[in-house]
Coordinates of C-alpha atoms and ligand atoms in Angstrom, one line a residue:
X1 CA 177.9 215.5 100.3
X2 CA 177.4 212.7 102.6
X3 CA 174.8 210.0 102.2
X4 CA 174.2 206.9 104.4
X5 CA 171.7 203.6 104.5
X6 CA 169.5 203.7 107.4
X7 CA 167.0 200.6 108.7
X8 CA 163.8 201.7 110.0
X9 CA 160.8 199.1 111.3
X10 CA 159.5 200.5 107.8
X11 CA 162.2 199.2 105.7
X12 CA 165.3 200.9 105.1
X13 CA 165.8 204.5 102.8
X14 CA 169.0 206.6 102.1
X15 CA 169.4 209.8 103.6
X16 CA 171.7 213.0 102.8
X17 CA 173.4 213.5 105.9
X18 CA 173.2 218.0 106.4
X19 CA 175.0 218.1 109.4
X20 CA 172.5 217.4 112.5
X21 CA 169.9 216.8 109.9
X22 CA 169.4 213.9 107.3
X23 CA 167.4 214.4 104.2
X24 CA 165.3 211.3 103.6
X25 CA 165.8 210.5 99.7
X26 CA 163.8 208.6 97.9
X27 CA 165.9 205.3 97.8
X28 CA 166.1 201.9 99.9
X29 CA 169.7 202.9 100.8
X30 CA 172.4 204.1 98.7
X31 CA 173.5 201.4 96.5
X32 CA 169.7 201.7 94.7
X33 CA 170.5 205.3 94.6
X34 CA 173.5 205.0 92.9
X35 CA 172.1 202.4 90.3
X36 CA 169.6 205.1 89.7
X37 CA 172.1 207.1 87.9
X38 CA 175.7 209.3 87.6
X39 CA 173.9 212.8 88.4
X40 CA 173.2 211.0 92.2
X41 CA 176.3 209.8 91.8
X42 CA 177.8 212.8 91.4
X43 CA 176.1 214.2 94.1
X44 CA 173.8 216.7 92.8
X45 CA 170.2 216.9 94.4
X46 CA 167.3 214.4 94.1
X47 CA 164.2 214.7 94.8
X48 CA 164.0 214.9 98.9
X49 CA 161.4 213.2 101.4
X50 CA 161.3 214.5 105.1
X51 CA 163.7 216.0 107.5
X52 CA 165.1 213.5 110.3
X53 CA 167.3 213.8 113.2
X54 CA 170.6 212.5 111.9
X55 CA 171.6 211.5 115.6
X56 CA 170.5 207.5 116.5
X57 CA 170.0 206.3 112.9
X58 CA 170.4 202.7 113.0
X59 CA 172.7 202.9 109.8
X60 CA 173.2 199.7 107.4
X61 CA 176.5 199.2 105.7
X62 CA 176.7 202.1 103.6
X63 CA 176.1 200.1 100.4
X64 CA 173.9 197.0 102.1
X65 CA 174.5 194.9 98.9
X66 CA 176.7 196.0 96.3
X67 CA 176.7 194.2 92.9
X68 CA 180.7 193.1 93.7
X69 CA 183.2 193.5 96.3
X70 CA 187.0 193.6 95.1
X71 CA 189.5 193.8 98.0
X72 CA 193.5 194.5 97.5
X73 CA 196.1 192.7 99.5
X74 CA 199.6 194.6 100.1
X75 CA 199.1 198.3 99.1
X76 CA 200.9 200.5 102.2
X77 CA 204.2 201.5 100.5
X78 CA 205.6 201.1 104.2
X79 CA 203.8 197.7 105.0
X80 CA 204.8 196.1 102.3
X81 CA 208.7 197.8 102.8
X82 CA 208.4 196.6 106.1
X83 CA 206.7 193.0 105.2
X84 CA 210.7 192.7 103.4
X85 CA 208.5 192.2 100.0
X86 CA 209.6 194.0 96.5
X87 CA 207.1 196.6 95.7
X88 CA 204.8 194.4 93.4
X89 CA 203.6 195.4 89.2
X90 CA 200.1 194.5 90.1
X91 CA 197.5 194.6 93.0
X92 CA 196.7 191.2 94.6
X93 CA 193.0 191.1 94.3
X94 CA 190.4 189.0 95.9
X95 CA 186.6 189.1 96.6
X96 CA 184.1 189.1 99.2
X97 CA 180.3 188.5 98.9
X98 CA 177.9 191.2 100.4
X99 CA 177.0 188.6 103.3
X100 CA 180.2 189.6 105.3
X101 CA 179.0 193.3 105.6
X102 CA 177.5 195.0 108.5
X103 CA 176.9 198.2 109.7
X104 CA 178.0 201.1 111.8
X105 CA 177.4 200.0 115.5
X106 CA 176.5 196.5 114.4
X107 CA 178.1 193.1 116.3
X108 CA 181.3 191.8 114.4
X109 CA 180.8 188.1 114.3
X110 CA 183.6 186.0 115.6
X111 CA 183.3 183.2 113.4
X112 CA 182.9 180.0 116.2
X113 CA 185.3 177.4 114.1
X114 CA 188.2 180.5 113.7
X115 CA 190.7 181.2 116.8
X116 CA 192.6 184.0 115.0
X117 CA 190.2 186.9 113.8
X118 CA 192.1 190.1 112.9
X119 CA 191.2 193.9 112.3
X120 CA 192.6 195.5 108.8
X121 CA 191.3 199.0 108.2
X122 CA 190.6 200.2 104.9
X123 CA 189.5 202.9 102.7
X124 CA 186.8 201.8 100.6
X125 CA 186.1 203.1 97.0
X126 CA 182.5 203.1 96.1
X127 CA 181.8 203.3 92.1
X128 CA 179.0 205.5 90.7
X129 CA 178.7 204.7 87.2
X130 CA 179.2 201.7 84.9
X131 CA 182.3 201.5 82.6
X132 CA 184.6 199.5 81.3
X133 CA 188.1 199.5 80.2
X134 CA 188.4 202.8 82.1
X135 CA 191.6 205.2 81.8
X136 CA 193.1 206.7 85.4
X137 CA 191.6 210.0 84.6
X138 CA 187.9 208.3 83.2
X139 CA 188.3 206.3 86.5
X140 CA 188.3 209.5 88.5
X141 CA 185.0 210.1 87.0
X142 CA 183.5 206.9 87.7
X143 CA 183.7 207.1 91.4
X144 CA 180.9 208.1 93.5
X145 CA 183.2 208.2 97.2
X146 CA 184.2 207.0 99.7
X147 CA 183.7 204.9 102.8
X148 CA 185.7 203.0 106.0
X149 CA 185.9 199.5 105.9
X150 CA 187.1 196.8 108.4
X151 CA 188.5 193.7 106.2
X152 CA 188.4 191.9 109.6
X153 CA 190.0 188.7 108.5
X154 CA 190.4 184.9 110.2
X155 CA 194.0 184.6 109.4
X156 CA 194.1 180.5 110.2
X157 CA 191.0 180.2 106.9
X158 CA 193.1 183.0 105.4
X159 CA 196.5 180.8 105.7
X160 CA 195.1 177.5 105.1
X161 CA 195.3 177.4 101.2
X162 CA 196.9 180.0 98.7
X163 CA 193.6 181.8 98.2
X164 CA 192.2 184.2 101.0
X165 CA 188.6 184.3 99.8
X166 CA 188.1 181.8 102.9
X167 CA 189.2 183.4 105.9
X168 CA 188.0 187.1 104.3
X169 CA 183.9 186.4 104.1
X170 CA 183.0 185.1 106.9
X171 CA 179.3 186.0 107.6
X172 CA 178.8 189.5 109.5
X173 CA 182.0 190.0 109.7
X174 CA 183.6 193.4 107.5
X175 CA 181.7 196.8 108.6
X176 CA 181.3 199.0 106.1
X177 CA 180.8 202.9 106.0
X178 CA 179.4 204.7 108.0
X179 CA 178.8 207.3 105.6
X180 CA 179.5 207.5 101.8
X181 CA 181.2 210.8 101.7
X182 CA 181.7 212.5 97.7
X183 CA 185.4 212.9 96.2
X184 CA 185.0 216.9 96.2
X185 CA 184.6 216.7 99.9
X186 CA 187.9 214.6 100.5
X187 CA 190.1 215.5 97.8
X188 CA 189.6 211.8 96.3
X189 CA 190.9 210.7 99.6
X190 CA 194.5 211.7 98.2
X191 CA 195.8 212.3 102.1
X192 CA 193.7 211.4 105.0
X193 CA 194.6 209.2 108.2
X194 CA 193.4 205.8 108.6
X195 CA 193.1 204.5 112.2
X196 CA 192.3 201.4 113.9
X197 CA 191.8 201.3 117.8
X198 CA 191.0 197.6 119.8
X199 CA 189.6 199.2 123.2
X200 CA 191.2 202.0 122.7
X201 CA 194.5 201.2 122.0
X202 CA 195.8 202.5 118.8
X203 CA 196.6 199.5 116.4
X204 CA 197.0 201.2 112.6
X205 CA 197.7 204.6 111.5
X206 CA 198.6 205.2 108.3
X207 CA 198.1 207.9 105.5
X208 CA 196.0 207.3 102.4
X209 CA 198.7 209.2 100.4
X210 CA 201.2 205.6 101.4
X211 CA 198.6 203.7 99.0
X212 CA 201.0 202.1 95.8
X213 CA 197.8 201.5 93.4
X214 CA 195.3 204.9 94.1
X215 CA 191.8 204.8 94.1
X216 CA 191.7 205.3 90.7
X217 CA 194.5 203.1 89.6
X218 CA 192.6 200.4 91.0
X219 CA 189.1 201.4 89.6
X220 CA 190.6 201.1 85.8
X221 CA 192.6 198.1 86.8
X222 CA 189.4 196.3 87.7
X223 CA 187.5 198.0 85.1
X224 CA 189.5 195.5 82.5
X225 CA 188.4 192.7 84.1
X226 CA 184.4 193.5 83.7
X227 CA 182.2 196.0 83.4
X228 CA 182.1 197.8 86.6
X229 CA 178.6 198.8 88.1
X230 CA 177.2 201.6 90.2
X231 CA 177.6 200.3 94.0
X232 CA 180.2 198.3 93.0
X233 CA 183.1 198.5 96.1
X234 CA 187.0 198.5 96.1
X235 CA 188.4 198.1 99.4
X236 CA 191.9 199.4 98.9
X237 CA 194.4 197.3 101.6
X238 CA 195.2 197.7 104.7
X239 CA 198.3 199.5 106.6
X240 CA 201.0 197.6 109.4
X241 CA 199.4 197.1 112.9
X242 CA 197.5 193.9 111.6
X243 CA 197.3 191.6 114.8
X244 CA 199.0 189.1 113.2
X245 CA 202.2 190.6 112.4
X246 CA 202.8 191.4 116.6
X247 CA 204.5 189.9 118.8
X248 CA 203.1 187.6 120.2
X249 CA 200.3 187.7 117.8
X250 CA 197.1 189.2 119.0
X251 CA 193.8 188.7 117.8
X252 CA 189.8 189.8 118.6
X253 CA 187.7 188.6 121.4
X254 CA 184.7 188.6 123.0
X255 CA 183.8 191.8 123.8
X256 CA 186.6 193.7 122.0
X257 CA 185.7 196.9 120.4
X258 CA 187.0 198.0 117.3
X259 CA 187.1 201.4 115.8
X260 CA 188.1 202.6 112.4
X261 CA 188.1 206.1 111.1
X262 CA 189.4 208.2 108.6
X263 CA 190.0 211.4 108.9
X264 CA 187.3 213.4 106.8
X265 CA 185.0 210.7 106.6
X266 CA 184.2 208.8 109.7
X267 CA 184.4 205.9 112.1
X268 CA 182.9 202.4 112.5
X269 CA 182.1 201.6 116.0
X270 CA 181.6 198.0 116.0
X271 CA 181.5 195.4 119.3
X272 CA 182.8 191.8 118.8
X273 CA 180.7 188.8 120.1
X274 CA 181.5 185.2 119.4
X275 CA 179.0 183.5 116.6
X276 CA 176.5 181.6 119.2
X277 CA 175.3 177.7 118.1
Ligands
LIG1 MN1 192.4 193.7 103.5

């Protein structure tokens, strides 16, 4: 199944996306749907509202504002190989607050005081249920889907101290979604292609199944650091083809668009204008 966060002039609501139709649900988007409980989470049905056009929704980030955002640094087998680093124990984690996020055919802002703003597609893990001290195979359980994310990152905040969180939340910045698509549908994202294109240029393209810690290996990992809740979002690390690593470096301008899909679950569209006074 496939959900997604729409905005009306109304307020927003989640919808169940059944092929050219979506299923308004009874929800402000799909975070609240989740928090509602695991059978949602699962997937099964809920009580349904009208019958939309699915075309021309103007879509939210998938989860507008989840409770916590954990992101992974190095976790491409072949990035990292390629990066000349060892294969590390433990994933690099850091955060981002719900601020960064924006949707599906929404601006990326290119912060005004960064010069160096880069792309890093992602697959994004989206919890369903609350839990703590999971196990691999209770982790499985505990996720709701999946999602594409854009870590779009200012590399000189990034770079200027040992801790990203700086140059990786910059306001409307990181799309999220466009749909949150359920495990059955992609087999737990075990093997799909991840792509990012700047104006059409192919960038990234990488296979899930290159991922050192797994969806779930990262859900329990986090799990033992708190108590993980529904809405709750891993984004899992991005492939080689960051702008930043070419020759010379490249980064986003004005007017650049970027697109990131994965295979099986969709793209983000998204066109970048400089942040304005
Ligand atoms: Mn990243």
């Amino acid at each position: 199944m496939r959900f997604a966060s729409v905005r009306s002039p109304s307020g927003g609501f989640a919808v169940r996306l059944d092929g050219s139709v979506a299923v308004r649900l009874p929800f402000s988007d799909v975070g609240a749907m989740l928090a509602a409980g695991a059978e949602v989470a699962g997937g099964r049905e809920v009580g349904v509202d009208e019958e939309i056009p699915a075309a021309g929704l103007d879509l939210a980030p998938v989860v507008p504002d989840p409770p916590r955002i954990f992101c992974v640094g190095l976790n491409y087998r072949a990035h990292i190989l390629e990066m000349k680093r060892e294969l590390p124990q433990y994933p690099t984690l850091f955060a981002k607050f719900a601020a960064a996020l924006v949707g599906s055919g929404d601006e990326i802002t290119l912060p005004r005081d960064s010069a160096s703003v880069d792309w890093e597609a992602e697959l994004a893990v989206v919890v369903g249920r609350a839990g703590r001290h999971l196990t691999e195979a209770e982790a499985v359980e505990a996720i709701a889907g999946y999602a594409v994310v854009n870590d779009v990152t200012a590399r000189d905040f990034q770079n200027r101290t040992p801790q990203w969180l700086q140059g990786k939340t910059f306001e409307g910045t990181c799309p999220l979604g466009p749909v949150l698509v359920t495990p059955d549908e992609v087999d737990h994202a075990r093997d799909l292609e991840i792509t990012c294109e700047v104006d059409g240029e192919v960038v990234q393209r990488a296979r899930t199944s290159d991922l050192l810690f797994s969806p779930a290996a990262l859900v329990s990992y986090v799990s033992r650091l708190l108590t993980l809740r529904p809405g709750d979002v891993v984004c899992t690390g991005t492939p080689g083809g960051v702008g930043a690593g070419m020759d010379p470096p490249r980064f986003l301008q004005d007017g650049c668009v970027v697109r990131t899909a994965i295979e099986g679950i969709g793209e983000l569209v998204n066109v970048c204008v400089t942040e304005t006074p």
